[in-house]
């Protein structure tokens, strides 16, 4: 039976600072708009959860989502914007199935656990060359251009733009010449201005910077569509989704609706320049606190490779880390526990995470180190 507390509707003022790595914090105005429209979309009389994906209403939502995403990232006309399912994880398979013939090779730069998973799936399809890896250094950094062994004949080069678990991020795309660059941008998509034409394909699960779990955005240069083999399962062929404007089958209607609201919010916030500046500000607050702690807090990522989305660090002992996490919860911070492969703390500060939350964490960190240092 529900308790009285559970029966009370959640209020905006009840919200705490959510440092979770994903699914992650969403902009409050987006949640409020979705809440207002959940029972009945204005002028429609049914919920977004109840409408047909073939209805004019949904068609307009889908078109608005695509148009806003195009505007946000100044996506050139020769790129298609697709909404797919199966998460970023299915892209680990779809990318090679569509772009890597069995007798050819693709270059993968391995910068963390997600890159390794991408490699594993590609190896089932064709040949993979690891063009660079920082695994022996605990994935504490992104390799330099000079360390990459790129094959000019590769079908594509695959990178993970932000390594959610380790807290490292590419701050500049690698130079790949004429070879198509494919990016898993799940955890830093639209966190700063992006030059889409440097990439052939960008994909991202929505659940960090774009919306809820359940939809994957793909931005695909049209000429890649010619590469897909003709005998691919229909749902795994990019052509199916491109030819049917992401409506071949029932798409995740609610997730796309929320992505549309998030895209509108990002534009209203001033677009990617403004969002990028705010992300820099939040990350600087946290990294300055780590660097200025006299060694109490130990950042995992090397300077130059540090992520503006996931700030990872250790404390002098696991015992202190446990204490930090339990006191953090009491201060109204959630989701700070680091991934088990790195340990320690991970503060995820995606687009919708407020500067005030980063300031509050810095204040808590400074008190905690003073009391326990
Ligand atoms: C960089 C990166 N790639 C891929 C994934 C897997 O995404 P999904 O769960 O949508 O398959 C994640 C999930 O956290 C991620 O952070």
PDB file of C-alpha atoms and ligand atoms in Angstrom, residues 21-23 86-92 113-115 117 158 160-165 184-188 203-208 213-216 310 346 350, ligand 1:
ATOM      1  CA  UNK A  21      25.852   9.281 -15.306  1.00  0.00           C
ATOM      2  CA  UNK A  22      22.732   8.332 -17.230  1.00  0.00           C
ATOM      3  CA  UNK A  23      19.799   8.297 -17.439  1.00  0.00           C
ATOM      4  CA  UNK A  86      18.589  -0.410 -29.360  1.00  0.00           C
ATOM      5  CA  UNK A  87      20.705   2.221 -27.616  1.00  0.00           C
ATOM      6  CA  UNK A  88      24.225   3.223 -28.542  1.00  0.00           C
ATOM      7  CA  UNK A  89      25.043  -0.448 -27.979  1.00  0.00           C
ATOM      8  CA  UNK A  90      23.154  -1.482 -31.110  1.00  0.00           C
ATOM      9  CA  UNK A  91      25.188   1.086 -33.044  1.00  0.00           C
ATOM     10  CA  UNK A  92      28.292  -0.875 -32.045  1.00  0.00           C
ATOM     11  CA  UNK A 113      35.103   0.399 -21.797  1.00  0.00           C
ATOM     12  CA  UNK A 114      32.576   1.578 -24.398  1.00  0.00           C
ATOM     13  CA  UNK A 115      35.215   1.699 -27.156  1.00  0.00           C
ATOM     14  CA  UNK A 117      32.597  -2.985 -26.596  1.00  0.00           C
ATOM     15  CA  UNK A 158      35.761   4.999 -34.834  1.00  0.00           C
ATOM     16  CA  UNK A 160      34.323   7.519 -28.423  1.00  0.00           C
ATOM     17  CA  UNK A 161      34.210  11.295 -28.002  1.00  0.00           C
ATOM     18  CA  UNK A 162      33.632  11.180 -24.233  1.00  0.00           C
ATOM     19  CA  UNK A 163      34.494   8.266 -21.999  1.00  0.00           C
ATOM     20  CA  UNK A 164      31.698   8.262 -19.468  1.00  0.00           C
ATOM     21  CA  UNK A 165      33.316   5.778 -17.088  1.00  0.00           C
ATOM     22  CA  UNK A 184      30.017   7.450 -30.350  1.00  0.00           C
ATOM     23  CA  UNK A 185      29.055  10.789 -28.775  1.00  0.00           C
ATOM     24  CA  UNK A 186      26.610   9.330 -26.257  1.00  0.00           C
ATOM     25  CA  UNK A 187      27.911  11.240 -23.285  1.00  0.00           C
ATOM     26  CA  UNK A 188      28.945  14.594 -24.750  1.00  0.00           C
ATOM     27  CA  UNK A 203      25.530   8.531 -32.831  1.00  0.00           C
ATOM     28  CA  UNK A 204      24.377   8.963 -29.266  1.00  0.00           C
ATOM     29  CA  UNK A 205      21.999   7.291 -26.854  1.00  0.00           C
ATOM     30  CA  UNK A 206      19.684  10.080 -25.693  1.00  0.00           C
ATOM     31  CA  UNK A 207      19.787   9.442 -21.962  1.00  0.00           C
ATOM     32  CA  UNK A 208      22.559  11.859 -20.990  1.00  0.00           C
ATOM     33  CA  UNK A 213      16.483   6.423 -22.402  1.00  0.00           C
ATOM     34  CA  UNK A 214      14.898   4.624 -25.327  1.00  0.00           C
ATOM     35  CA  UNK A 215      16.009   6.547 -28.390  1.00  0.00           C
ATOM     36  CA  UNK A 216      19.331   6.937 -30.165  1.00  0.00           C
ATOM     37  CA  UNK A 310      32.079  13.279 -16.151  1.00  0.00           C
ATOM     38  CA  UNK A 346      32.148  10.454 -10.558  1.00  0.00           C
ATOM     39  CA  UNK A 350      25.627  17.136 -18.306  1.00  0.00           C
TER      40      UNK A 350
HETATM   41  C1  LIG B   1      29.975   6.516 -24.360  1.00  0.00           C
HETATM   42  C2  LIG B   1      28.889   5.506 -24.254  1.00  0.00           C
HETATM   43  N1  LIG B   1      28.661   4.681 -25.290  1.00  0.00           N
HETATM   44  C3  LIG B   1      27.684   3.748 -25.250  1.00  0.00           C
HETATM   45  C4  LIG B   1      26.899   3.586 -24.142  1.00  0.00           C
HETATM   46  C5  LIG B   1      25.836   2.527 -24.145  1.00  0.00           C
HETATM   47  O1  LIG B   1      24.637   3.152 -24.385  1.00  0.00           O
HETATM   48  P1  LIG B   1      23.246   2.381 -24.363  1.00  0.00           P
HETATM   49  O2  LIG B   1      23.000   1.980 -22.965  1.00  0.00           O
HETATM   50  O3  LIG B   1      22.316   3.435 -24.897  1.00  0.00           O
HETATM   51  O4  LIG B   1      23.358   1.206 -25.288  1.00  0.00           O
HETATM   52  C6  LIG B   1      27.085   4.426 -23.037  1.00  0.00           C
HETATM   53  C7  LIG B   1      26.235   4.293 -21.830  1.00  0.00           C
HETATM   54  O5  LIG B   1      26.462   4.851 -20.797  1.00  0.00           O
HETATM   55  C8  LIG B   1      28.107   5.396 -23.099  1.00  0.00           C
HETATM   56  O6  LIG B   1      28.336   6.219 -22.054  1.00  0.00           O
END
